[in-house]
Short mmCIF file of C-alpha atoms in Angstrom, two decimals:
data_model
loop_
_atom_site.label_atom_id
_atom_site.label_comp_id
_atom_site.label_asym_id
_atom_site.label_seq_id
_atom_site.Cartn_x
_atom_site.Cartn_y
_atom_site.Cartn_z
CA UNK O 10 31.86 -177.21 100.44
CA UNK O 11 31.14 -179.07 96.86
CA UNK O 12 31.03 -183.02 97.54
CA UNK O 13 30.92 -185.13 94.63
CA UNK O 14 27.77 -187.69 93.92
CA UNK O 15 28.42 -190.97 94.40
CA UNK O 16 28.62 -193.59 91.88
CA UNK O 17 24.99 -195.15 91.17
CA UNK O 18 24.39 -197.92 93.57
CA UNK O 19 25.86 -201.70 92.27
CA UNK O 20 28.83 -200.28 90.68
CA UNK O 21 31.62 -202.42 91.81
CA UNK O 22 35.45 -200.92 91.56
CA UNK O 23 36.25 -203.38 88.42
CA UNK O 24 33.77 -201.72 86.13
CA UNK O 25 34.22 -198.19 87.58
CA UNK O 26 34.99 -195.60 84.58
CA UNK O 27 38.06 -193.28 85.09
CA UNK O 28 35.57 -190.53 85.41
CA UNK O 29 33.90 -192.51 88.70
CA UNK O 30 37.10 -193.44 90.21
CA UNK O 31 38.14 -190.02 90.20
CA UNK O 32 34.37 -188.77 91.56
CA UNK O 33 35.31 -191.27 94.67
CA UNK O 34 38.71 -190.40 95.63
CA UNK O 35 37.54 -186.23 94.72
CA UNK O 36 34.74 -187.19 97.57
CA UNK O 37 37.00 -189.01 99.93
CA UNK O 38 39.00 -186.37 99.58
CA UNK O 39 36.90 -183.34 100.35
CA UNK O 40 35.27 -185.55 103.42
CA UNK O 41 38.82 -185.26 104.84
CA UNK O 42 39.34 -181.76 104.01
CA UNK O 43 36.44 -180.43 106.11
CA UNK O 44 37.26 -182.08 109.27
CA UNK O 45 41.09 -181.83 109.09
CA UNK O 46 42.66 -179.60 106.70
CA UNK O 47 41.67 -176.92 108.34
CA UNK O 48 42.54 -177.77 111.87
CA UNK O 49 45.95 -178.37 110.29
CA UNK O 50 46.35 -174.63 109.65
CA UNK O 51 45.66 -173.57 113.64
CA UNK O 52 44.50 -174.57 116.85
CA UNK O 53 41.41 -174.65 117.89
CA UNK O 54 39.12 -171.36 119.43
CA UNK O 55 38.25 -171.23 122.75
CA UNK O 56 35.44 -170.47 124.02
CA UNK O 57 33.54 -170.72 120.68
CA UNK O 58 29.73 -171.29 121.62
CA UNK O 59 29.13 -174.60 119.35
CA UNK O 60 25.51 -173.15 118.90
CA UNK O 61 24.02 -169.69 119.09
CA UNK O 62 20.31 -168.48 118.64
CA UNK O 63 19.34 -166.93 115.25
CA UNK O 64 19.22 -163.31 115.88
CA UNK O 65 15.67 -163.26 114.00
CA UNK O 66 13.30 -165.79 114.64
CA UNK O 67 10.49 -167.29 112.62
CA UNK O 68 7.10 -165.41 113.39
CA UNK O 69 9.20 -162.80 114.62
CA UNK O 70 9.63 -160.15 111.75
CA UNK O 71 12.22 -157.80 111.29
CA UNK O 72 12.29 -154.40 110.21
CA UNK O 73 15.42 -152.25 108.74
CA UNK O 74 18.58 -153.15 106.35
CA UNK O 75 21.74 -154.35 106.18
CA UNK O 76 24.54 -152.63 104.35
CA UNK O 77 26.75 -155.30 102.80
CA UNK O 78 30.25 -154.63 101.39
CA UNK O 79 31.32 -157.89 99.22
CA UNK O 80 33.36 -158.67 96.34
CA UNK O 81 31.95 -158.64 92.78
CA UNK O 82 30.53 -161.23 91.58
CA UNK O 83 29.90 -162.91 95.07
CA UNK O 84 26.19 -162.14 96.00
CA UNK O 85 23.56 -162.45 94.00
CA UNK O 86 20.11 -160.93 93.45
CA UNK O 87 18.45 -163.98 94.39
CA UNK O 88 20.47 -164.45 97.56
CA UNK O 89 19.40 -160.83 98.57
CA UNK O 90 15.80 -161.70 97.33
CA UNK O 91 16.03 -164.75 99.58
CA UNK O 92 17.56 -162.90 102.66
CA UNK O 93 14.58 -160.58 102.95
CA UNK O 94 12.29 -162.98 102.25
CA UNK O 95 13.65 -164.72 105.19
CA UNK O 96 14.16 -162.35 107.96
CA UNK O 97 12.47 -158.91 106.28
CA UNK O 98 15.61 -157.18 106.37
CA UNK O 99 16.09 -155.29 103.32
CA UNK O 100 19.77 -155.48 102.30
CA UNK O 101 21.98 -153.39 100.19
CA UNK O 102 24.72 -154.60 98.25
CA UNK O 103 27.91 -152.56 97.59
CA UNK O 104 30.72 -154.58 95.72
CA UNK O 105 34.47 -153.83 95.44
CA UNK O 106 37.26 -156.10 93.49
CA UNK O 107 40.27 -156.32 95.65
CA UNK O 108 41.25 -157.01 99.50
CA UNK O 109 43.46 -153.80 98.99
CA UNK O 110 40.36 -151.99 97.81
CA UNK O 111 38.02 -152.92 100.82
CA UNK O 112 40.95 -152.09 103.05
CA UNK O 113 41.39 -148.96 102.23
CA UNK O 114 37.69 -147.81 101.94
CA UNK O 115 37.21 -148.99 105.74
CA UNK O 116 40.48 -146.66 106.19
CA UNK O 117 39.05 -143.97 104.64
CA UNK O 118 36.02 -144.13 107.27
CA UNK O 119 37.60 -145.21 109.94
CA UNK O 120 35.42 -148.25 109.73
CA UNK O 121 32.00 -146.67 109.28
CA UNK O 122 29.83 -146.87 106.08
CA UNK O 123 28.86 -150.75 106.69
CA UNK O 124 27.55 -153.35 108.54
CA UNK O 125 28.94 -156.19 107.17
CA UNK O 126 32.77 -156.79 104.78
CA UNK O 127 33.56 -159.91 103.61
CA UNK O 128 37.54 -160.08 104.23
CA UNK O 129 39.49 -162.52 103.33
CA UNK O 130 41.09 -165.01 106.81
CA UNK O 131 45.11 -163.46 106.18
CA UNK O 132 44.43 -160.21 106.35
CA UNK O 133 41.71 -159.30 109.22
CA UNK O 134 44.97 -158.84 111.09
CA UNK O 135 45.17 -155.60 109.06
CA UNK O 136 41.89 -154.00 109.80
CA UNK O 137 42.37 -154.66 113.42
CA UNK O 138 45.62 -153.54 113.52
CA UNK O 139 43.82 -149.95 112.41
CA UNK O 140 41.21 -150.51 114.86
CA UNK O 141 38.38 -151.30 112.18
CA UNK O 142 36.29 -154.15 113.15
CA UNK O 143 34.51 -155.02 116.59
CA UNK O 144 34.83 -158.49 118.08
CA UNK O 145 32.01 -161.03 117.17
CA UNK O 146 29.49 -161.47 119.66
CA UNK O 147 29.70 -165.74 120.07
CA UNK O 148 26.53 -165.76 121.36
CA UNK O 149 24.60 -163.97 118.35
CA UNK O 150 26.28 -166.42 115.84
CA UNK O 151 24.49 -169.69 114.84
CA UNK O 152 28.08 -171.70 114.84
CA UNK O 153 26.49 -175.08 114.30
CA UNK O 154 25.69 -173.96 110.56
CA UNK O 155 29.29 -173.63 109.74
CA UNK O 156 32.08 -176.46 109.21
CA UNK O 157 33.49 -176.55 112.41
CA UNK O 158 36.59 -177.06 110.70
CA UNK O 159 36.61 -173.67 109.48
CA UNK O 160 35.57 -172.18 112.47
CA UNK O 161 38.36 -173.89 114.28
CA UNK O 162 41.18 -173.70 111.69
CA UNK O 163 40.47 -170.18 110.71
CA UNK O 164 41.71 -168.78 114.31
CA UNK O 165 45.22 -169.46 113.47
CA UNK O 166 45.02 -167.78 110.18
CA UNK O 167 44.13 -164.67 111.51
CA UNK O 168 40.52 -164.78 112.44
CA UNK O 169 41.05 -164.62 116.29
CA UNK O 170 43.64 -161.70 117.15
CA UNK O 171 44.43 -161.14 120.55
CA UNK O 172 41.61 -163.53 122.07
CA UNK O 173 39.04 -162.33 120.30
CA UNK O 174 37.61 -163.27 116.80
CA UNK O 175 36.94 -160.75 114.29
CA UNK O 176 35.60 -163.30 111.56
CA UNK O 177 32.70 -165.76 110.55
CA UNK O 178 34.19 -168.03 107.86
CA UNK O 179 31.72 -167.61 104.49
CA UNK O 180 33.87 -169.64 101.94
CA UNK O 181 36.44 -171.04 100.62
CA UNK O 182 38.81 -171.31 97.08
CA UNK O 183 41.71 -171.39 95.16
CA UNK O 184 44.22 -169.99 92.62
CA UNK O 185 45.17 -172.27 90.31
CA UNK O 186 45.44 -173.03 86.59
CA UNK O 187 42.76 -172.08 84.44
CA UNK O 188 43.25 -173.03 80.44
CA UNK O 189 41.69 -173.35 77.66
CA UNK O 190 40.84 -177.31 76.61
CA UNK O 191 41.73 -177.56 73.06
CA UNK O 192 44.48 -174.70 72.69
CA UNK O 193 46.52 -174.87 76.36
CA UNK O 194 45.85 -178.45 77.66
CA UNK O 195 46.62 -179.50 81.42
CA UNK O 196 46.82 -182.71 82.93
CA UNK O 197 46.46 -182.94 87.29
CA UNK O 198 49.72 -184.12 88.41
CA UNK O 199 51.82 -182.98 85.50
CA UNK O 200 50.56 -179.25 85.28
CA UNK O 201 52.39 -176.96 87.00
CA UNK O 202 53.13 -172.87 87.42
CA UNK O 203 55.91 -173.43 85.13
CA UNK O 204 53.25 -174.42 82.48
CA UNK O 205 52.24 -171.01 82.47
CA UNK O 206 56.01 -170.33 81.30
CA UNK O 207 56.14 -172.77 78.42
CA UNK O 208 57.21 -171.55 75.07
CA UNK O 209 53.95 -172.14 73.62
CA UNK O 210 52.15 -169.89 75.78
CA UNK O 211 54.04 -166.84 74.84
CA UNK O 212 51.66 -163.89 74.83
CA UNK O 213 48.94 -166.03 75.83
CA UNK O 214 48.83 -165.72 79.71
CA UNK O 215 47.03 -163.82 81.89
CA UNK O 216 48.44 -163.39 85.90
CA UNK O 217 47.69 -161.50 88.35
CA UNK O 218 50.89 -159.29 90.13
CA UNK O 219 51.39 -160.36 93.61
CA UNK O 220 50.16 -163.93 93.59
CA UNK O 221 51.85 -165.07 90.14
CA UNK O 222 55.05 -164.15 92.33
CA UNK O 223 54.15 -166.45 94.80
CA UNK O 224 53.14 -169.14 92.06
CA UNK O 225 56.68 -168.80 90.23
CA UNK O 226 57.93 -169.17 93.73
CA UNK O 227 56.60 -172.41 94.30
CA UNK O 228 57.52 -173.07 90.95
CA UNK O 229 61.29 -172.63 91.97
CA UNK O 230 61.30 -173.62 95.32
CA UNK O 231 60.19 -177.42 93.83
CA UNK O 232 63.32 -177.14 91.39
CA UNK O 233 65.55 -176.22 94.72
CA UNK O 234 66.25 -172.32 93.04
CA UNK O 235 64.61 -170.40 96.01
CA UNK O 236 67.01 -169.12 98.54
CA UNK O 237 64.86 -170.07 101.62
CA UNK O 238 61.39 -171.86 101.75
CA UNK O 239 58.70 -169.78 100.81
CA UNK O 240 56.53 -169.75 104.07
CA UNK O 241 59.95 -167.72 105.71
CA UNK O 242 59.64 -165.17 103.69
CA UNK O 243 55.74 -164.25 105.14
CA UNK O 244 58.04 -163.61 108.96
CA UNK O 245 61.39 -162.58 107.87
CA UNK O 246 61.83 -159.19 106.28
CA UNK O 247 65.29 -160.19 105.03
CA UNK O 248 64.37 -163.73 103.45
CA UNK O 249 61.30 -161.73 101.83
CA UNK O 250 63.57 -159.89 99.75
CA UNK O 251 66.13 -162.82 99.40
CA UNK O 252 63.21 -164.93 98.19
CA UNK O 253 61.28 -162.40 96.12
CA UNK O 254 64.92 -160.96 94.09
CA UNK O 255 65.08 -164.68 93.04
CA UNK O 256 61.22 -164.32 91.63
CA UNK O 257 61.36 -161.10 90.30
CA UNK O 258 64.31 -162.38 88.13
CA UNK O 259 62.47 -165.65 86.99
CA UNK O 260 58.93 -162.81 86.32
CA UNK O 261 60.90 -160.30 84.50
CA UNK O 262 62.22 -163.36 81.98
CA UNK O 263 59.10 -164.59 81.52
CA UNK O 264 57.23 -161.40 81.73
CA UNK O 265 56.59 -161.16 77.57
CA UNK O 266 54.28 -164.38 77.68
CA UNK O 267 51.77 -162.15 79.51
CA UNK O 268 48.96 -161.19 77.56
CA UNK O 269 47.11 -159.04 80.01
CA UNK O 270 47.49 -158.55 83.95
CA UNK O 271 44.64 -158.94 86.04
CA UNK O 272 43.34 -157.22 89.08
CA UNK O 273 39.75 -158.51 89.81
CA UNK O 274 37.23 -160.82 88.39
CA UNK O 275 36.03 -158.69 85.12
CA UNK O 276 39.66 -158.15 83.92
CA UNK O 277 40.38 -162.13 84.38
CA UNK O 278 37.58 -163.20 82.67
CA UNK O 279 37.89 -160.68 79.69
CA UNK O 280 41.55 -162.09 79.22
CA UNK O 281 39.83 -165.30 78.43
CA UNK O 282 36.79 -164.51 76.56
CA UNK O 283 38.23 -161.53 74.66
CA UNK O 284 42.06 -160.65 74.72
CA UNK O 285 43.19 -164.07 73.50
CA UNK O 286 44.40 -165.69 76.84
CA UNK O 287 44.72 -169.47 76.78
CA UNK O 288 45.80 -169.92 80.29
CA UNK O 289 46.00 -168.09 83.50
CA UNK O 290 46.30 -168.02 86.63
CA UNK O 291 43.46 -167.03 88.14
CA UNK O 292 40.78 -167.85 90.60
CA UNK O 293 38.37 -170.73 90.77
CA UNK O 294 35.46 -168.41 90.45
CA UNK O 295 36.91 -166.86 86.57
CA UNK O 296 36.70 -170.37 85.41
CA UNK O 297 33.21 -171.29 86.68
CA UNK O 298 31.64 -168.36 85.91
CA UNK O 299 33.41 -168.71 81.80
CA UNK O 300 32.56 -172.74 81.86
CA UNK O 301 28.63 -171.41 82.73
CA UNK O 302 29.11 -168.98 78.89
CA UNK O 303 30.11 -172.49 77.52
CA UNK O 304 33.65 -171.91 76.51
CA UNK O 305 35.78 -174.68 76.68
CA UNK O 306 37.71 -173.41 79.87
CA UNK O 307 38.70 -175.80 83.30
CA UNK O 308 40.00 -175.25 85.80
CA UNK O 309 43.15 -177.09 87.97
CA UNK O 310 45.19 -177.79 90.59
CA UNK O 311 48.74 -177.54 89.79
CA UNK O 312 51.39 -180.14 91.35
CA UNK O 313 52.53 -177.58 93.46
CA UNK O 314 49.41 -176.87 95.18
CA UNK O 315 46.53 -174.49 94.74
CA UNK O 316 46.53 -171.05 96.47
CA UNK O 317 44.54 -171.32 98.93
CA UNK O 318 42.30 -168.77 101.02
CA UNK O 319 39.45 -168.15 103.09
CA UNK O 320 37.15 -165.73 103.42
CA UNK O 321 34.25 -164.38 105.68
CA UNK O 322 32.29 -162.25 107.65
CA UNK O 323 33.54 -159.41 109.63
CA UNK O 324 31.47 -156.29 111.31
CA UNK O 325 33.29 -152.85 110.73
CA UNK O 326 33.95 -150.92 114.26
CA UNK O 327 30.89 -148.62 113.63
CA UNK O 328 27.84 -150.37 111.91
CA UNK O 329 24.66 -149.24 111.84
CA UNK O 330 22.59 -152.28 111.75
CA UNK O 331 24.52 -154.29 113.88
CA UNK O 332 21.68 -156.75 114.73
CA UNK O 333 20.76 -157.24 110.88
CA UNK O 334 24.29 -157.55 110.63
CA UNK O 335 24.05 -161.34 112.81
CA UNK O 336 21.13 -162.10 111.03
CA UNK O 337 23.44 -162.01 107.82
CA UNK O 338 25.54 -164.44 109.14
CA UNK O 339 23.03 -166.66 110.94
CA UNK O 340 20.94 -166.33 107.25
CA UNK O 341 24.24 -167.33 105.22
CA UNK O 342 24.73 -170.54 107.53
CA UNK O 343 21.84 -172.72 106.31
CA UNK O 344 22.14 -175.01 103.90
CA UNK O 345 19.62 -173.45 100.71
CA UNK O 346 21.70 -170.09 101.21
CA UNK O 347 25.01 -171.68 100.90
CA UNK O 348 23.84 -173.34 98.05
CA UNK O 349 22.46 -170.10 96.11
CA UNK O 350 26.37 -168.66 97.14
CA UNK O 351 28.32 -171.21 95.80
CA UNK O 352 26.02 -172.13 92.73
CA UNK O 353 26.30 -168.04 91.86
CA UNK O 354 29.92 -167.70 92.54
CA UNK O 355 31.42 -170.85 92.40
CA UNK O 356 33.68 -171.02 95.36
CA UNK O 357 32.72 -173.46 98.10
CA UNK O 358 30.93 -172.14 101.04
CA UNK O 359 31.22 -173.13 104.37
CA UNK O 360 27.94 -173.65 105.32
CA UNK O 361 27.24 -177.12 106.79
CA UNK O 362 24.43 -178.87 104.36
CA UNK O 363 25.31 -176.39 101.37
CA UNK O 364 26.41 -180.18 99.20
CA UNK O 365 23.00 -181.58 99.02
CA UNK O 366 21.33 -178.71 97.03
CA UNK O 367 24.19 -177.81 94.63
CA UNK O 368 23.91 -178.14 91.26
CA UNK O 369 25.35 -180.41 88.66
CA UNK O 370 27.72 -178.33 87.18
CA UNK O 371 28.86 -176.87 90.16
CA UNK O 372 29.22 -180.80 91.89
CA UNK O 373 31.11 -181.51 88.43
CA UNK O 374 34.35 -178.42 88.38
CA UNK O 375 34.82 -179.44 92.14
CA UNK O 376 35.62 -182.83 90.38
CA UNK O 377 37.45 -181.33 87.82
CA UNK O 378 39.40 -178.83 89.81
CA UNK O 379 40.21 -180.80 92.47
CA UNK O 380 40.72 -184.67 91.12
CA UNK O 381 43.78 -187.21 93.68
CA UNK O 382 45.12 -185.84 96.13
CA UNK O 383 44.98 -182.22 95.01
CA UNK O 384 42.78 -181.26 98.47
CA UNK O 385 46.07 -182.24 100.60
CA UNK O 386 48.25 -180.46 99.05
CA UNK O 387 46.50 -177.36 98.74
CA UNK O 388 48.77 -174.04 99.49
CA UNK O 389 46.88 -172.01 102.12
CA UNK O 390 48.11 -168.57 102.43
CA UNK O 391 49.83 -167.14 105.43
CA UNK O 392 48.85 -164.42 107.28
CA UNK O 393 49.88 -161.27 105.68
CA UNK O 394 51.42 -158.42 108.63
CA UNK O 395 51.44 -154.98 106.99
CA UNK O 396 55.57 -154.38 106.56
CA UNK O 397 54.75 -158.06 103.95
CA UNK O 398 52.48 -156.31 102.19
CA UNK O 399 54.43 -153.77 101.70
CA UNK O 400 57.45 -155.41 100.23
CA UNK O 401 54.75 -157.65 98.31
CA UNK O 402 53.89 -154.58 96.34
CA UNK O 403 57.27 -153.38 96.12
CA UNK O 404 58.24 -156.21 94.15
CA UNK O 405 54.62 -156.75 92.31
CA UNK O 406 55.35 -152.84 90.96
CA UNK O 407 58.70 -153.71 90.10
CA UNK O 408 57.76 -156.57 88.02
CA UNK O 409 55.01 -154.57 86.56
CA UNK O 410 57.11 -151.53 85.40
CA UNK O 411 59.81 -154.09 84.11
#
């Protein structure tokens, strides 16, 4: 996870700039969020070996691949470059842009076809549910190279189902506010969903279907306009529909500032750099990757909370490679390789160390993003049982097709 430098030594609070005070409380803040956010969300994992031996030694080479189904935009050629050079597994990278998308692929093969998917934390309960993944093996995972926050906290949000884990956190981000500097300006602790609504935005917004529900939800459950609170609706069938008839009202009214709906990463990032978008809401990794081209778009927490989510590691019911498959894991918990992730993608990996070989601008949006107490009062998602899903996309379509 990004951590912010410190202020040069001899700088006393007095002649601090805003910019510094807001590096140290950014800092003090993301020292807090990996060793208790997390745990927050669920109890801990028993039984979770604190340390495991890397499946592939140095001085003992491997042979073979690794067949690696990620999202776009995630892995990079160097990281694969890296990974071989490491452990002399060759692997092979197959990318896909949506959780729906990876789902259904595994569906379609009843769980064959890979070695290694890269779900996100809410929704392994799916795939196991449709008997897709195998257990991890504790004692082939190098645990120590992971925030043990992660490991711990992501049990209870779906990464241990029935006693047994099915995931290796990898990562984690947000949805938030993206916007552009000059035309669609955003302040932390002002800016809100409802920004995304404001008159001047009209036909300048890009969303994506499901989770701008969710934002305009928050959005009205802060005014005191949603029917129940909106973690209810992710175990009640009934308050689901109560809640999301309230949203789909407040989306359909609003619906003509939307530019362009998104899906996955190319579509977000092509509402900003060439449909016209000013602001969005989109994922931390749309920003970074358009701040990299130089155009004048940040990225923010709104007041409500950023969406929250983890993601990770899981090993479909019938890989191949299933040793190569560990060595993935064991490779992506070391400090350089969470660097190469996060400095490629932009979204925080989990990988204990990963801080002290970022890069500048990568050190700097975690600053920007993230600035009070915006860690705190991040929104992480619930798990998401099939029959939500399902009225999720009922309503997303319906909003859609209005």
């Amino acid at each position: 996870m990004p951590k912010i430098a410190k202020p040069q030594a001899g700088t006393t609070g007095a002649a601090m700039t805003e910019a510094q005070r807001s590096s140290v409380e950014t800092q003090r803040a993301a020292k807090s969020f990996s060793r208790r956010l997390l745990l927050k969300s669920a109890a801990a994992v028993a039984g979770v070996a604190s340390a495991g031996p890397f499946v592939l030694r140095e001085g003992r080479a491997a042979s073979g691949s690794v067949k690696i189904f990620s999202w776009a935009g995630y892995i990079s050629p160097d990281m694969l470059a890296d990974f071989e050079k490491k452990t002399g597994v060759k692997a092979t990278l197959t990318e896909y842009g949506t959780n729906d998308e990876l789902l259904n692929q595994l569906k379609a093969t009843g769980g064959a076809g890979f070695d290694i998917i890269h779900p996100t934390v809410d929704r392994v309960p799916n795939y196991v549910e449709f008997d897709l993944l195998q257990p991890i093996d504790d004692a082939k995972v190098k645990w120590d190279g992971c925030l043990k926050s992660s490991v711990e906290g992501s049990a209870g949000m779906g990464g241990v189902v029935g006693n047994k884990r099915f995931f290796a956190p990898a990562d984690w981000g947000t949805e938030a506010l993206a916007y552009d500097m000059a035309k669609a300006p955003l302040v932390y602790g002002t800016a809100g969903y409802g920004d995304l609504w404001a008159p001047g935005n009209a036909g300048k917004v890009t969303v994506r279907g499901h989770s701008s529900l969710i934002g305009i939800g928050l959005w009205l459950e802060s005014q005191g306009k949603l029917p129940h609170p909106i973690r209810d609706q992710f175990k009640d069938e009934a308050k689901a529909r109560a809640n999301f008839d309230a949203i789909l009202k407040a989306a359909v009214a609003n619906k003509k500032s939307v530019a362009q709906f998104w899906t996955n990463e190319n579509e977000a990032q092509g509402a900003f750099r060439t449909n016209g978008c000013v602001i969005g809401q989109t994922w931390d990794s749309t920003a970074a990757a358009l701040r990299k081209e130089g155009l004048p778009v940040r990225f923010v927490a709104p007041k409500e909370g950023a969406l929250a989510w983890m993601e990770g590691f899981a090993i479909p019911k019938k890989a191949e490679n299933l040793e190569n498959a560990y060595a993935w894991i064991n490779w992506f918990y070391t400090p350089e390789a969470g660097a190469l992730y996060t400095n490629f993608s932009g979204i925080s990996s989990t990988a204990v160390g990963a801080e002290a070989h970022l890069n500048d601008l990568s050190k700097q949006f975690f600053a920007d993003a993230y600035p009070g107490d915006a860690l705190q009062k991040l929104w992480w998602w619930p798990i998401q049982e099939a029959w939500y899903v399902s009225i999720r996309n009922e309503y997303q379509d319906r909003f859609l097709a209005a």
